[in-house]
Structure formats: C-alpha cells, structure tokens
mmCIF file of C-alpha atoms in Angstrom:
data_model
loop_
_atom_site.group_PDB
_atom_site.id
_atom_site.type_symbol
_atom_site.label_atom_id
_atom_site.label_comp_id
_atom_site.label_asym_id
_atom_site.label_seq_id
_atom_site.Cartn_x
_atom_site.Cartn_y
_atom_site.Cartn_z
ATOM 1 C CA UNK A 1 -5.746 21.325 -5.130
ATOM 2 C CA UNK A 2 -6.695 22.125 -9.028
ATOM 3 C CA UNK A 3 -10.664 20.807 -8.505
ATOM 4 C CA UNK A 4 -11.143 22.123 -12.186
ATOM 5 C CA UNK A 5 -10.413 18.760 -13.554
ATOM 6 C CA UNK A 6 -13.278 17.457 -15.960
ATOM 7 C CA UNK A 7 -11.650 19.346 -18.746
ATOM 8 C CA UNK A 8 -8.718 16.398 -17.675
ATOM 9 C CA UNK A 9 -11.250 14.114 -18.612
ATOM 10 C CA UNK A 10 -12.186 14.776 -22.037
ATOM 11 C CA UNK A 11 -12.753 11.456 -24.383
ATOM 12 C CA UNK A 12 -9.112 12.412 -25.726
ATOM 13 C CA UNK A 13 -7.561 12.819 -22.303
ATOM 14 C CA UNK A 14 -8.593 10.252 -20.846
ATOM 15 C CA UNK A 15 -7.874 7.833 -23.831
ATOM 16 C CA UNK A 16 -4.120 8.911 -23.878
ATOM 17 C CA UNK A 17 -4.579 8.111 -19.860
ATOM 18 C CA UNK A 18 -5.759 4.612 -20.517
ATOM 19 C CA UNK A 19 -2.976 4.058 -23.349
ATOM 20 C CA UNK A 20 -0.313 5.242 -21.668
ATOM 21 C CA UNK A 21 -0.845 3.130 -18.281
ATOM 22 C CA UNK A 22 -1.547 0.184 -20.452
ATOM 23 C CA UNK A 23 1.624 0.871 -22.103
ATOM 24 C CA UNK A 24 3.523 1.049 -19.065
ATOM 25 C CA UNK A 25 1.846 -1.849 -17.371
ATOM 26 C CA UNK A 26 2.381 -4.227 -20.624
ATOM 27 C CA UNK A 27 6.354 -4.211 -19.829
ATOM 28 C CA UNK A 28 5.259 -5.417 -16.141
ATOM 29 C CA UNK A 29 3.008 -8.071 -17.840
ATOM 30 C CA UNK A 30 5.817 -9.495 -19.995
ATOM 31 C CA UNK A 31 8.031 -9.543 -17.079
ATOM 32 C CA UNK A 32 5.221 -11.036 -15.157
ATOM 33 C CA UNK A 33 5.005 -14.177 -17.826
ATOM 34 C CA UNK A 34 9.124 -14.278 -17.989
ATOM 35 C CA UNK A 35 9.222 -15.064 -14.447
ATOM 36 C CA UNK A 36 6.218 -17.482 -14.176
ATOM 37 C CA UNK A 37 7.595 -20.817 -12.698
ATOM 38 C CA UNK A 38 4.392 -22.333 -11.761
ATOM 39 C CA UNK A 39 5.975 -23.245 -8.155
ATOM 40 C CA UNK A 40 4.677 -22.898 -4.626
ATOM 41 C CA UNK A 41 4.201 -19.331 -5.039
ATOM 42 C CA UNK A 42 2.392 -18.864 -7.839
ATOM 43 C CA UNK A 43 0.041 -21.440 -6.985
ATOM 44 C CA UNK A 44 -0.419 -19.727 -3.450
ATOM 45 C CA UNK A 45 -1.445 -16.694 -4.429
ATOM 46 C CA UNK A 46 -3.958 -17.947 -7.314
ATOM 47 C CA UNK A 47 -5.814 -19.830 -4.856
ATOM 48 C CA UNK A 48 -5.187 -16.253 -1.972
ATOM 49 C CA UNK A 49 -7.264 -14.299 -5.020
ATOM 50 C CA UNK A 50 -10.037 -17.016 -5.850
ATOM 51 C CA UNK A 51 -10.639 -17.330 -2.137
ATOM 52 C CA UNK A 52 -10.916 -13.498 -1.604
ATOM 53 C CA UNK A 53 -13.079 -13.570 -5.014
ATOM 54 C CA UNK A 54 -15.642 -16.230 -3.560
ATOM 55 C CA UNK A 55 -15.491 -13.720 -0.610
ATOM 56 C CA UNK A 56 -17.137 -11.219 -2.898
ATOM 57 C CA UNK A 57 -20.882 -9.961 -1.950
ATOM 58 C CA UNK A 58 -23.624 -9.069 -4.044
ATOM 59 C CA UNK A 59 -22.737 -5.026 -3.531
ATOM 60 C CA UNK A 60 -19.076 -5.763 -4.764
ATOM 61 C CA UNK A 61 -17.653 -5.120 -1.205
ATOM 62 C CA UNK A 62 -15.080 -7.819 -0.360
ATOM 63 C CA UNK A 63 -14.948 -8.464 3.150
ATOM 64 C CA UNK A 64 -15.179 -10.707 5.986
ATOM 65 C CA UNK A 65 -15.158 -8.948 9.298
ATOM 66 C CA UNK A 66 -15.895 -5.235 8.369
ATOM 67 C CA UNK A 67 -14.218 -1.943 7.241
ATOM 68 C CA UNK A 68 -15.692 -3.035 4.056
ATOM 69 C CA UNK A 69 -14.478 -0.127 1.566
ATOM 70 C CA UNK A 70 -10.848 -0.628 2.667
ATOM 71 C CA UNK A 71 -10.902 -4.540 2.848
ATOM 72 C CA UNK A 72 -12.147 -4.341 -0.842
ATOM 73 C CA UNK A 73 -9.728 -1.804 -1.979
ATOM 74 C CA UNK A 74 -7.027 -3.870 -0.099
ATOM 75 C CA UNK A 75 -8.455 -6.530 -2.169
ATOM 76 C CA UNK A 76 -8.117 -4.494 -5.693
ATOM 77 C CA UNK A 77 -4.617 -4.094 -5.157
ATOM 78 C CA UNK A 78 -4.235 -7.783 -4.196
ATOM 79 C CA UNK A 79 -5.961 -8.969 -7.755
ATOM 80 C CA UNK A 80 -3.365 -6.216 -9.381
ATOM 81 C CA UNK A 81 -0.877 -7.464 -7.688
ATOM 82 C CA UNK A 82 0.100 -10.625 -10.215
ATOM 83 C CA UNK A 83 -0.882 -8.794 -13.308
ATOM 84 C CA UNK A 84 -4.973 -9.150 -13.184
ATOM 85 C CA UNK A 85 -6.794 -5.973 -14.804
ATOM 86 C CA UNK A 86 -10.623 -4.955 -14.191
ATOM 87 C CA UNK A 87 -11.163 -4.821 -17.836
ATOM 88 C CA UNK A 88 -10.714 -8.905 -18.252
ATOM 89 C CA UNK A 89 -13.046 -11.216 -18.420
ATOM 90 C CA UNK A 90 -11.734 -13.584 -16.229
ATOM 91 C CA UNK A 91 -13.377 -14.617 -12.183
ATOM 92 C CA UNK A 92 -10.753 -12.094 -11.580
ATOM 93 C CA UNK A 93 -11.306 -9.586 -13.787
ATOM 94 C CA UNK A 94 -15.220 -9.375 -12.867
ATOM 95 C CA UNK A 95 -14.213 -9.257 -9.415
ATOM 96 C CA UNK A 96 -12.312 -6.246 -9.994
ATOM 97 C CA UNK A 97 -14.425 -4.447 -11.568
ATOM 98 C CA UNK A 98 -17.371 -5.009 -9.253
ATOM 99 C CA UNK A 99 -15.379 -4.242 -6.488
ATOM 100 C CA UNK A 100 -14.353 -1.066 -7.705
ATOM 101 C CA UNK A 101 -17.701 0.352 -8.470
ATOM 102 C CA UNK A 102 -18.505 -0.503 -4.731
ATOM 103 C CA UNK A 103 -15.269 1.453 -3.556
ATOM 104 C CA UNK A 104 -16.178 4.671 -6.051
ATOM 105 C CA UNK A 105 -20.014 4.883 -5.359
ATOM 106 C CA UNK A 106 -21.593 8.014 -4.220
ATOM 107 C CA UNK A 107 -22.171 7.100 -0.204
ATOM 108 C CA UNK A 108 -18.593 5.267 -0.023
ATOM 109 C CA UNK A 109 -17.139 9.054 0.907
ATOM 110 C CA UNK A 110 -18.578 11.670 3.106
ATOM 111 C CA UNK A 111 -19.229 14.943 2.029
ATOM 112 C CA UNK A 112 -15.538 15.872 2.816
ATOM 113 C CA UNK A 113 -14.595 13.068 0.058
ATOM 114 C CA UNK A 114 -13.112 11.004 3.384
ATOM 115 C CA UNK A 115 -13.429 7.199 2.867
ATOM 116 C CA UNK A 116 -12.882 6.281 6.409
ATOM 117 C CA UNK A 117 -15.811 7.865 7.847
ATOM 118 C CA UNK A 118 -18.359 5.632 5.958
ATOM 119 C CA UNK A 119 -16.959 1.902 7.079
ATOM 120 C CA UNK A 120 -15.323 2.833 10.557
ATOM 121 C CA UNK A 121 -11.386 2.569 9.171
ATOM 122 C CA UNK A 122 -10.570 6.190 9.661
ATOM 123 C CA UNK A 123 -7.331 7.331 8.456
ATOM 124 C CA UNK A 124 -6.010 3.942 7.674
ATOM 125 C CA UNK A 125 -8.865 2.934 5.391
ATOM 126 C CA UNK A 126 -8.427 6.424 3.907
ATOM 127 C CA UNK A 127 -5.094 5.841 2.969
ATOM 128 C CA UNK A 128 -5.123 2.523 1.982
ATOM 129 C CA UNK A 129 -8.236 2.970 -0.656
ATOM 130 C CA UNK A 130 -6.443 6.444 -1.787
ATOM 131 C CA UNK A 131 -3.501 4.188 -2.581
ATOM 132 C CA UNK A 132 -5.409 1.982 -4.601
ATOM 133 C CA UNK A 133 -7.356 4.365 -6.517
ATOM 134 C CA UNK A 134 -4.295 6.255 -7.582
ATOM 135 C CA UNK A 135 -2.841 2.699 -8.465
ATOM 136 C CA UNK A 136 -6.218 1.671 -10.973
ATOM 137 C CA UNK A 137 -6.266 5.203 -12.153
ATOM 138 C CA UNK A 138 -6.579 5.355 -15.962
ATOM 139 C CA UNK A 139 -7.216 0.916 -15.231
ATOM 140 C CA UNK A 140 -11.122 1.296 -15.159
ATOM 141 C CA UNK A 141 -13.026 -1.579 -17.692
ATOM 142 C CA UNK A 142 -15.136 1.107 -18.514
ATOM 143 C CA UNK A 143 -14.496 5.323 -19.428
ATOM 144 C CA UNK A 144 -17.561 5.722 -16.677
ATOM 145 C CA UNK A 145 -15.334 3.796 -13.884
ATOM 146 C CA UNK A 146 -12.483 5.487 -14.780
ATOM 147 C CA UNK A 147 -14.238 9.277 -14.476
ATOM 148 C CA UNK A 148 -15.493 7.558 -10.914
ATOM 149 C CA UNK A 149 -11.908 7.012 -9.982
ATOM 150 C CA UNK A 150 -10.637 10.129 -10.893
ATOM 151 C CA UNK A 151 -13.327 11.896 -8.921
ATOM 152 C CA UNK A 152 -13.197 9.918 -6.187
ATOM 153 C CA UNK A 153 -9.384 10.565 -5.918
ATOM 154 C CA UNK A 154 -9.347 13.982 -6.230
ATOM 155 C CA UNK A 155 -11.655 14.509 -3.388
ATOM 156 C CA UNK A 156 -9.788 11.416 -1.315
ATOM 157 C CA UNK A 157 -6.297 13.152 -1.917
ATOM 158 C CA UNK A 158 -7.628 17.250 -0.584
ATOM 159 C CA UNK A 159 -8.496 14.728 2.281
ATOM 160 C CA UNK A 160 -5.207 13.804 3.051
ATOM 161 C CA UNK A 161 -3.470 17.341 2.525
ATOM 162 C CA UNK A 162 -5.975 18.809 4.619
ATOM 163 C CA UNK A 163 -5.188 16.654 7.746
ATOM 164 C CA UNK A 164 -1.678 16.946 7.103
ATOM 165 C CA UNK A 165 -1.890 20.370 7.162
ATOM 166 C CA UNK A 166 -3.331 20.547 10.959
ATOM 167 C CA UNK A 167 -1.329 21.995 13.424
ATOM 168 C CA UNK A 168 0.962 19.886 15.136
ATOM 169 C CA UNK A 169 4.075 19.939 17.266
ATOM 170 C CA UNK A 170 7.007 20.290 15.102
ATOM 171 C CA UNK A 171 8.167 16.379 15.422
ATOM 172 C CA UNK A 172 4.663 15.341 14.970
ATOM 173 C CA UNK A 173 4.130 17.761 11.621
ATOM 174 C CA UNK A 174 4.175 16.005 8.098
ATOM 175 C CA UNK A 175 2.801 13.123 9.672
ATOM 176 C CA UNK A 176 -0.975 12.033 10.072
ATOM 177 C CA UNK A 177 -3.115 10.021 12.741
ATOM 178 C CA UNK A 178 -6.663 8.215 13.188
ATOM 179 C CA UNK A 179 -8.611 11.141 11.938
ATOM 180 C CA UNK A 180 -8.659 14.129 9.388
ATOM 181 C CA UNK A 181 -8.777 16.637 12.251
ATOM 182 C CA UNK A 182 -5.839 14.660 14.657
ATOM 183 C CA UNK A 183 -3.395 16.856 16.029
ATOM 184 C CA UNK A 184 -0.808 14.345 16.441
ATOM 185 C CA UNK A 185 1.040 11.869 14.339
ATOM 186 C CA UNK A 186 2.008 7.900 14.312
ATOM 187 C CA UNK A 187 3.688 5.857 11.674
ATOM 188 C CA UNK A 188 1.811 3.397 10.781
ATOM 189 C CA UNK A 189 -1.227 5.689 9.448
ATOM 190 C CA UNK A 190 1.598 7.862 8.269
ATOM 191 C CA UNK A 191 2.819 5.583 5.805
ATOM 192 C CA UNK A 192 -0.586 4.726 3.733
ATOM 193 C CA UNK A 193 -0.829 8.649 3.447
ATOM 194 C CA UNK A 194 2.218 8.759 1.909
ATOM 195 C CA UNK A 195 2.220 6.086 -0.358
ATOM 196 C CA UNK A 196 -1.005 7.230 -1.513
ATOM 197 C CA UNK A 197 -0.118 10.885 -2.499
ATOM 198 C CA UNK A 198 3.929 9.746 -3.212
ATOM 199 C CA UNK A 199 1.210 7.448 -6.377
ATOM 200 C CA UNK A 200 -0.659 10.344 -7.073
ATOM 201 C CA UNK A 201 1.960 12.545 -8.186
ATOM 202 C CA UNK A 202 3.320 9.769 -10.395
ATOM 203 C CA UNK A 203 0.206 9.991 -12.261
ATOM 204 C CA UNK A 204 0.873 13.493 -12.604
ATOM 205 C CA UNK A 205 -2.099 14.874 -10.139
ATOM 206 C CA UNK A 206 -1.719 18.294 -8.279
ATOM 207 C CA UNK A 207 0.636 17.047 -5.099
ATOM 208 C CA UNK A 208 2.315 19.859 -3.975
ATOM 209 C CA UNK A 209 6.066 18.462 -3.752
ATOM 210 C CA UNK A 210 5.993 20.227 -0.182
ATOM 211 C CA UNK A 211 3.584 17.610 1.322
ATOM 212 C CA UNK A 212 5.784 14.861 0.054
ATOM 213 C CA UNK A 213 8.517 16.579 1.740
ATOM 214 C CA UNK A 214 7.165 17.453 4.924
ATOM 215 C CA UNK A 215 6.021 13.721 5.385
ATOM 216 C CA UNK A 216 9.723 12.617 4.751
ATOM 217 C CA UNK A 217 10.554 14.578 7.767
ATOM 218 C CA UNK A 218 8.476 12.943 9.509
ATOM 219 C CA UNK A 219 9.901 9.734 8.743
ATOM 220 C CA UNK A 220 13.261 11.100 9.745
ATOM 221 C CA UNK A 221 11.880 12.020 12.921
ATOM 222 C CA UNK A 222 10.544 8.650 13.333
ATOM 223 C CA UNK A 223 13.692 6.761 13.389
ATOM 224 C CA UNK A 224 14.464 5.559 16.225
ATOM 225 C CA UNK A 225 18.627 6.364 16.515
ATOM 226 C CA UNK A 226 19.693 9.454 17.398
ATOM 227 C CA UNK A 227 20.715 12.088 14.818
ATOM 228 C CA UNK A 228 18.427 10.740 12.306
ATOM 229 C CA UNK A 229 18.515 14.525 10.262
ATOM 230 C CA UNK A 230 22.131 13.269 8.560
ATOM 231 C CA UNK A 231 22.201 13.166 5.143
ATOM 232 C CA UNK A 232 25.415 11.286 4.843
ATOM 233 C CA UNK A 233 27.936 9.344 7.248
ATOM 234 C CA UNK A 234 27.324 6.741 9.008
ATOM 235 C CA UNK A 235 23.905 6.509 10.746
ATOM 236 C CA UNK A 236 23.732 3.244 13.835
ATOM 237 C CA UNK A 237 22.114 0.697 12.326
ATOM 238 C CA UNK A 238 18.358 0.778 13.610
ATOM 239 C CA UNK A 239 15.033 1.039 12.857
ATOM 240 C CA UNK A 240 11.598 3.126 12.785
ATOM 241 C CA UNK A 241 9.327 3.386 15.507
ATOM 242 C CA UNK A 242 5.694 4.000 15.874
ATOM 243 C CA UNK A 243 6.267 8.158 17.140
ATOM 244 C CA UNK A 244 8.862 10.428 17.208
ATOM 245 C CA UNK A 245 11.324 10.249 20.247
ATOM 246 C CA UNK A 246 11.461 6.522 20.867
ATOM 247 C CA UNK A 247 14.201 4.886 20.302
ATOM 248 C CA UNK A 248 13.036 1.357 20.254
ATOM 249 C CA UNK A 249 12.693 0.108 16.745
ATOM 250 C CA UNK A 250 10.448 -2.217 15.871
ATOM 251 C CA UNK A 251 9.975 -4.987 13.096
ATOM 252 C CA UNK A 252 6.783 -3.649 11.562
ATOM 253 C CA UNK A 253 7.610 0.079 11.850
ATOM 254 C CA UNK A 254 10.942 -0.834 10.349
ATOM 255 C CA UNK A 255 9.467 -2.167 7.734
ATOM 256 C CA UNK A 256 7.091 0.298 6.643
ATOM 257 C CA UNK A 257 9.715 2.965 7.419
ATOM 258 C CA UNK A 258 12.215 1.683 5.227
ATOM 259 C CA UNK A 259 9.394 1.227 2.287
ATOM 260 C CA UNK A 260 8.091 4.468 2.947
ATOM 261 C CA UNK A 261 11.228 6.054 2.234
ATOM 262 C CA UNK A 262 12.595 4.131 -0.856
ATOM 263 C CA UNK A 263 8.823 5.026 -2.129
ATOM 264 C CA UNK A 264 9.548 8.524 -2.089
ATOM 265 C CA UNK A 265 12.938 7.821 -3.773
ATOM 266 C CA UNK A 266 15.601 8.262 -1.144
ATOM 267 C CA UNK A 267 16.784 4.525 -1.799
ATOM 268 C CA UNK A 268 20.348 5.817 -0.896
ATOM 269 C CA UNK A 269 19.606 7.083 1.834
ATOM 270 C CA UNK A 270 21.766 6.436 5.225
ATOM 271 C CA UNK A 271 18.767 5.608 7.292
ATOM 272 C CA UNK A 272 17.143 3.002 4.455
ATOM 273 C CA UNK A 273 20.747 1.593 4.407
ATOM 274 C CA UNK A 274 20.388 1.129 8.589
ATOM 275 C CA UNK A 275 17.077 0.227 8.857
ATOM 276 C CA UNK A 276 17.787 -2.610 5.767
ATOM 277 C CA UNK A 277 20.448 -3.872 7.978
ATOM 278 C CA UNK A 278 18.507 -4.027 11.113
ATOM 279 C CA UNK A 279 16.076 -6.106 9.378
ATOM 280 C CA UNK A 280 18.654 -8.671 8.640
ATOM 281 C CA UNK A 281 19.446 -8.657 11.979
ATOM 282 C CA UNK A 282 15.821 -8.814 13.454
ATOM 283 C CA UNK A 283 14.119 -10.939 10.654
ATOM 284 C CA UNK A 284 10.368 -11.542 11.050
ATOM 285 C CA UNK A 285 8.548 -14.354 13.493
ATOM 286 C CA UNK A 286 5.067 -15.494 13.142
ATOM 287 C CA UNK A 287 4.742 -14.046 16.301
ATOM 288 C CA UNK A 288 4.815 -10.771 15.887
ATOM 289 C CA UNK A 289 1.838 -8.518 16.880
ATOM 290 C CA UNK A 290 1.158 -7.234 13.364
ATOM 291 C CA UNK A 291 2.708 -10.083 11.741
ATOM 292 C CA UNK A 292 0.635 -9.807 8.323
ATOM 293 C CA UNK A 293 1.192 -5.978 8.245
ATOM 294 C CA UNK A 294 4.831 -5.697 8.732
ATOM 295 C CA UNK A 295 5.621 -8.694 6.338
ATOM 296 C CA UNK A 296 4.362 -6.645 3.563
ATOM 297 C CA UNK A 297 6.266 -3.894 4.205
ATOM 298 C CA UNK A 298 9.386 -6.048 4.927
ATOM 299 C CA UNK A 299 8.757 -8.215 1.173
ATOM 300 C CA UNK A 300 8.160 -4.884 -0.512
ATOM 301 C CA UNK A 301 11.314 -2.519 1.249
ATOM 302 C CA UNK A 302 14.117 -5.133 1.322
ATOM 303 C CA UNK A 303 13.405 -6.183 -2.615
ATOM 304 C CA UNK A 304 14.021 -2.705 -3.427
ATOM 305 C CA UNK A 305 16.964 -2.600 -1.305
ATOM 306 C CA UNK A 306 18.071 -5.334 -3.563
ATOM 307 C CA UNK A 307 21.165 -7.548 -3.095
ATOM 308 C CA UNK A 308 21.616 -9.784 0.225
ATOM 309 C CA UNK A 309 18.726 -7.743 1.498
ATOM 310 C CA UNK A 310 16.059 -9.128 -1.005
ATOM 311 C CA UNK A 311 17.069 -12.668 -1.498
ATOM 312 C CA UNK A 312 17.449 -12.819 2.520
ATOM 313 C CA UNK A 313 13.560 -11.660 2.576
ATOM 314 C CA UNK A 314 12.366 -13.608 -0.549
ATOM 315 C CA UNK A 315 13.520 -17.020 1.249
ATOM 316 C CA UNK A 316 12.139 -15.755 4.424
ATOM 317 C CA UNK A 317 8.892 -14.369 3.566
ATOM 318 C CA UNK A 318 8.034 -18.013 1.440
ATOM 319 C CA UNK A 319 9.120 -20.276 4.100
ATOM 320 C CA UNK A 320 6.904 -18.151 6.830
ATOM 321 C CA UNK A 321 3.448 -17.601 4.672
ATOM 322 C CA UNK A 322 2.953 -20.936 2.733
ATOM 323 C CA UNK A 323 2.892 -23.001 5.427
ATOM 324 C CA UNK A 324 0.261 -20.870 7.253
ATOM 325 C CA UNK A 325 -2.019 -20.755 4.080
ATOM 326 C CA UNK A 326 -5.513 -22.462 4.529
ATOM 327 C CA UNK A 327 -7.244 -25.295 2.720
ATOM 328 C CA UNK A 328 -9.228 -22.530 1.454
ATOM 329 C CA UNK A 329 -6.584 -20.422 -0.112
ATOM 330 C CA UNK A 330 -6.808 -18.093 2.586
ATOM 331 C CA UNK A 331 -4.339 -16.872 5.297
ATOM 332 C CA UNK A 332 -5.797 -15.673 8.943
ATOM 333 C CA UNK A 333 -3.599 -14.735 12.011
ATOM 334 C CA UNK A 334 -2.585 -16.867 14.760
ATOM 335 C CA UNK A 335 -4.312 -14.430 17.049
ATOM 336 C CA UNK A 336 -4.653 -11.025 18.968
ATOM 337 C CA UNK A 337 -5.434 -8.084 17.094
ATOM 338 C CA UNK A 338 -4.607 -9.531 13.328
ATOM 339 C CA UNK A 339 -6.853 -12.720 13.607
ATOM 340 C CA UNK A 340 -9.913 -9.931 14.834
ATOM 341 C CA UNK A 341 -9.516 -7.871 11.623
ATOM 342 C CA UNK A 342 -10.308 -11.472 9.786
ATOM 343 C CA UNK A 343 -9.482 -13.585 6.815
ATOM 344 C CA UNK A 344 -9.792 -10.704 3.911
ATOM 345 C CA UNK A 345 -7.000 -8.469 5.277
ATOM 346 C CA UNK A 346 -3.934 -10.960 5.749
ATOM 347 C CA UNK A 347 -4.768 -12.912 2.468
ATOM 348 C CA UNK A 348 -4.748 -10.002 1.052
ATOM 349 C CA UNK A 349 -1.143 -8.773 2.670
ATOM 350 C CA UNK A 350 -0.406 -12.178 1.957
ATOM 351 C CA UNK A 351 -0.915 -11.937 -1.841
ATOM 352 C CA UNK A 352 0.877 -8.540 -1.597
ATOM 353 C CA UNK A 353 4.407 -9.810 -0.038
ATOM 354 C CA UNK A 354 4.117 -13.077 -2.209
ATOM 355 C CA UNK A 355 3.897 -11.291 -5.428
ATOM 356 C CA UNK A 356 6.924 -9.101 -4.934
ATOM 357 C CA UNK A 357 8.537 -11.401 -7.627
ATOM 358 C CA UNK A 358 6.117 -9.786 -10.376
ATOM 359 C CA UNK A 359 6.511 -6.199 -9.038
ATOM 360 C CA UNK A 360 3.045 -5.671 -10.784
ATOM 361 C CA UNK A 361 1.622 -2.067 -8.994
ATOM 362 C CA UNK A 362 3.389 0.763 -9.860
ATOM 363 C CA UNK A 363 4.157 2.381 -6.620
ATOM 364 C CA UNK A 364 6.451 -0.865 -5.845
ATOM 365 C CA UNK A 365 8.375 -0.082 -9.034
ATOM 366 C CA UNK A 366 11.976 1.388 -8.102
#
C-alpha cells in the first residue's frame, strides 16, 4: 500500500474528489426521482431509515444490540441507499453525518487500523465498515470528514490485504476468516472483504489487481459443483457454499456468491449464470437461518443478472419483507441467530434489498 497519501488530499484534490462523486451520484439521483412511485416500497423503507435514525445515540453510533461501529456503518449505507447524502440537512442527512464521525474517530480502529477489534465484529465488521467507507469516500459534509474517511480507509484496506495474505492451504488462499491473523477461509466473511477492496479500487486507491484476483479464486473454489475452474461450457446449475469442497449449496452463500462475482465484473460468467438459475429454483423462505443476510445478497445479485432473474426476485423479495415490517418501521427476525443480532441489522438489510430499484451505492452499479 502507497501510505504517502496526504499529498492526495490537497484542497484541490480533494475538491475534484468531491465533484466528481457528486457528479456521478447526480445521474443516480435523477434516476432515483424517475422511478419514485410513492408505493409500498418507498414508503417502507422511509419509515426502515427514520426508525434506525430515532435509533441514533448521543455518540452517533446506531445500534441496538452491539457491534456498534459495524451496525452504524451498516446503517450509513442503508441512509445511502435511496439517495440520502451526509451533507443534507434533512433527519437523514444529520444522521449521517453523526454517524460517520462515530465510525472514523480515533479509538474506532486499533493500532493495526482493524475496525473489528474495537466493537467485537471481527472480520465481518471489518469488512462491512471498509465497504462503507470506500462507498462515502469523497461524500463527507465536511473536507475534515472526508480527510477522516480517507485515513481511516487506507489503514482499514492494508488490514484486509494483510490477512489475505496469510498463509493458507491452496483452496482456502484468496479468501479471509474471523480474524486478521486466520489461517483459513469461509464465504461469508469472504465476501464483505471483497466488496470492500473490489469499491476501493473503483475510487482509484492502491488495490493491487492480484488481491482482487486471488479472492475470485476463491469464489471459484467455493462453488459447490464440481469443475468449478471452467471458464466456458456448461457448468451444473448450483450454488456457493460456505468452504471449499462442499458440494451442498446453499441459499445465502448462493446469494452472496453470485453478487460477489458480478461485483468483480465476471457477470458472464458460467458459474453466475448457474448459481442465478439455482436461485430460481431454490427461492428464499422466511425461514431460512440467515434470512435477512442472504435476501440482500439475493435482491442485489439477481437484479444485476437482469431479465427473468430480477423481476422473479423483485416480486419475491416485496411480498416476503413488507409484511414482516414493524409498526415501528423496523424489521427483526423471526428467531435464532438473526433475531439475537437485533432490530438495527435486518432493517438495515431490509432497506438494502428494498432499494435495489434506485441502485443508489456505487458498488451495486453494473
């Protein structure tokens, strides 16, 4: 990594930053107002952000049952999500802002720059406030928050090469797990990593383009049918699974799979084309185990994938999340492991799957 990077963010620098991300995010705006119906959706996810912006605390932090610095990222990238920008004066807008400066303060990363140490949500946490930074880069309401960001990214991102870069076996390599120092790999932390540097580089930060390849090995290895490694043919339709060498797909891995790919541009790919099939034929159920988490992938991957694919998940996703929203504008799991993590996170993947129709944050853009 370049660390040399305050000369990046001289006044003129940073102001051609700003401009050219507002530039960029104007066109999503106007598309955002062109496809404003004011229907069941839209209402939805205005009430999902006021409720997770009365969930706000005095620090900023937004969060209701800890892993506060990733909830509140999560939370950012909700608000972004249908079109709202820290610089407004709107609820929304202040809630942004706050929140961010409680994501980017001083003790919110370690000495190593790692986010996941300081609110117990390891790698995950990591990842997912990584990904958000990267998104608001250049977005700050002030030229102090965005110098924060950028620091705070820089430092996040050597984070995530480092533990990448850990010796593994060779399925497991390109891949990352709970912790900076894990010597194995899994799927699901996998994918947040990715995302997050696959963002970074389209901001034009140093990610070597070997990471991003190495990590897309790993999600070949991941997939669950045999042969995964072909490039073109046909490939049995299946899915993703949680680690290398299993070969029993499953709905949330899928999912996240089949996002994580078209994120780093391999839309045509034979195993996005099986695993957007599989999901057709293994559609989502309330009941899943990660329910919240693997809708949000589905939403996200099977609009890109376009066609059948993303009208199939558009009906599917509506009909299964506005019925489970709360008086309060907030979504919570049924139960298990979801309903535990609270409130903040699945109103938050909520908002996320809902607003596919704006196509708002950049990393979702195809």
């Amino acid at each position: 990594m370049n660390l040399n990077r305050r000369q990046w963010l001289t006044a003129n620098a940073l102001a051609a930053l700003v401009a050219a991300q507002r530039t960029r995010l104007s066109f999503a705006q106007e598309r955002i107002e062109s496809l404003y119906l004011d229907d069941d959706v839209d209402r939805a996810v205005q009430r999902g952000v006021k409720f997770l912006c009365g969930a706000q605390s005095d620090d900023g932090s937004i969060a209701d049952r800890g892993h506060a610095i990733a909830m509140t990222a999560m939370s950012v990238m909700a608000m972004a999500s249908i079109g709202s920008e820290p610089i407004q004066e709107s609820p929304t807008g202040k809630a942004m802002r706050k929140a961010l400066d409680y994501v980017v303060r001083d003790n919110n990363q370690n000495q190593q720059g790692y986010f996941g140490d300081s609110d117990g949500s390891r790698m995950y946490g990591h990842g997912i406030t990584t990904l958000m930074l990267t998104e608001m880069l250049g977005m700050g309401a002030t030229p102090e928050q965005n110098v924060k960001i950028h620091d705070s990214l820089i430092r996040a991102i050597e984070v995530i090469l480092a533990s990448q870069a850990i010796a593994k076996p060779s399925k497991l390599e390109g891949g990352w797990r709970y912790t900076p120092t894990s010597r194995d790999s899994d799927l699901s932390v996998s994918v947040w990593q990715l995302m997050a540097l696959r963002s970074a580089k389209n901001d034009g930060l140093d990610v070597p383009s070997e990471a991003i390849e190495a990590a897309i090995e790993y999600l070949r290895n991941s997939f669950a049918a045999p042969n995964p490694q072909a490039q073109s043919g046909e490939v049995p339709i299946s899915g993703f699974s949680y680690t290398p060498g299993s070969h029993h797909p499953s709905f949330t891995m899928t999912a996240a799979g089949l996002l994580a790919m078209q994120v780093c541009g391999q839309y045509e790919s034979p195993l996005v084309i099986s695993a957007a099939k599989w999901l057709l034929e293994h559609p989502p159920k309330l009941s899943e185990r990660f329910f919240y988490y693997g809708i949000y992938y589905y939403s996200q991957g099977m609009h890109q994938a376009s066609g059948e694919y993303a009208e199939t998940a558009e009906k599917i996703t509506r009909e299964l999340l506005l019925g489970e929203q709360g008086g309060d504008g907030s979504w919570l799991a049924r139960g298990g492991e979801e309903r535990n993590v609270g409130a903040v996170y699945s109103t938050c993947l909520a908002i996320l799957s809902l607003s596919v129709r704006y196509h708002y944050l950049p990393i979702y853009q195809r």
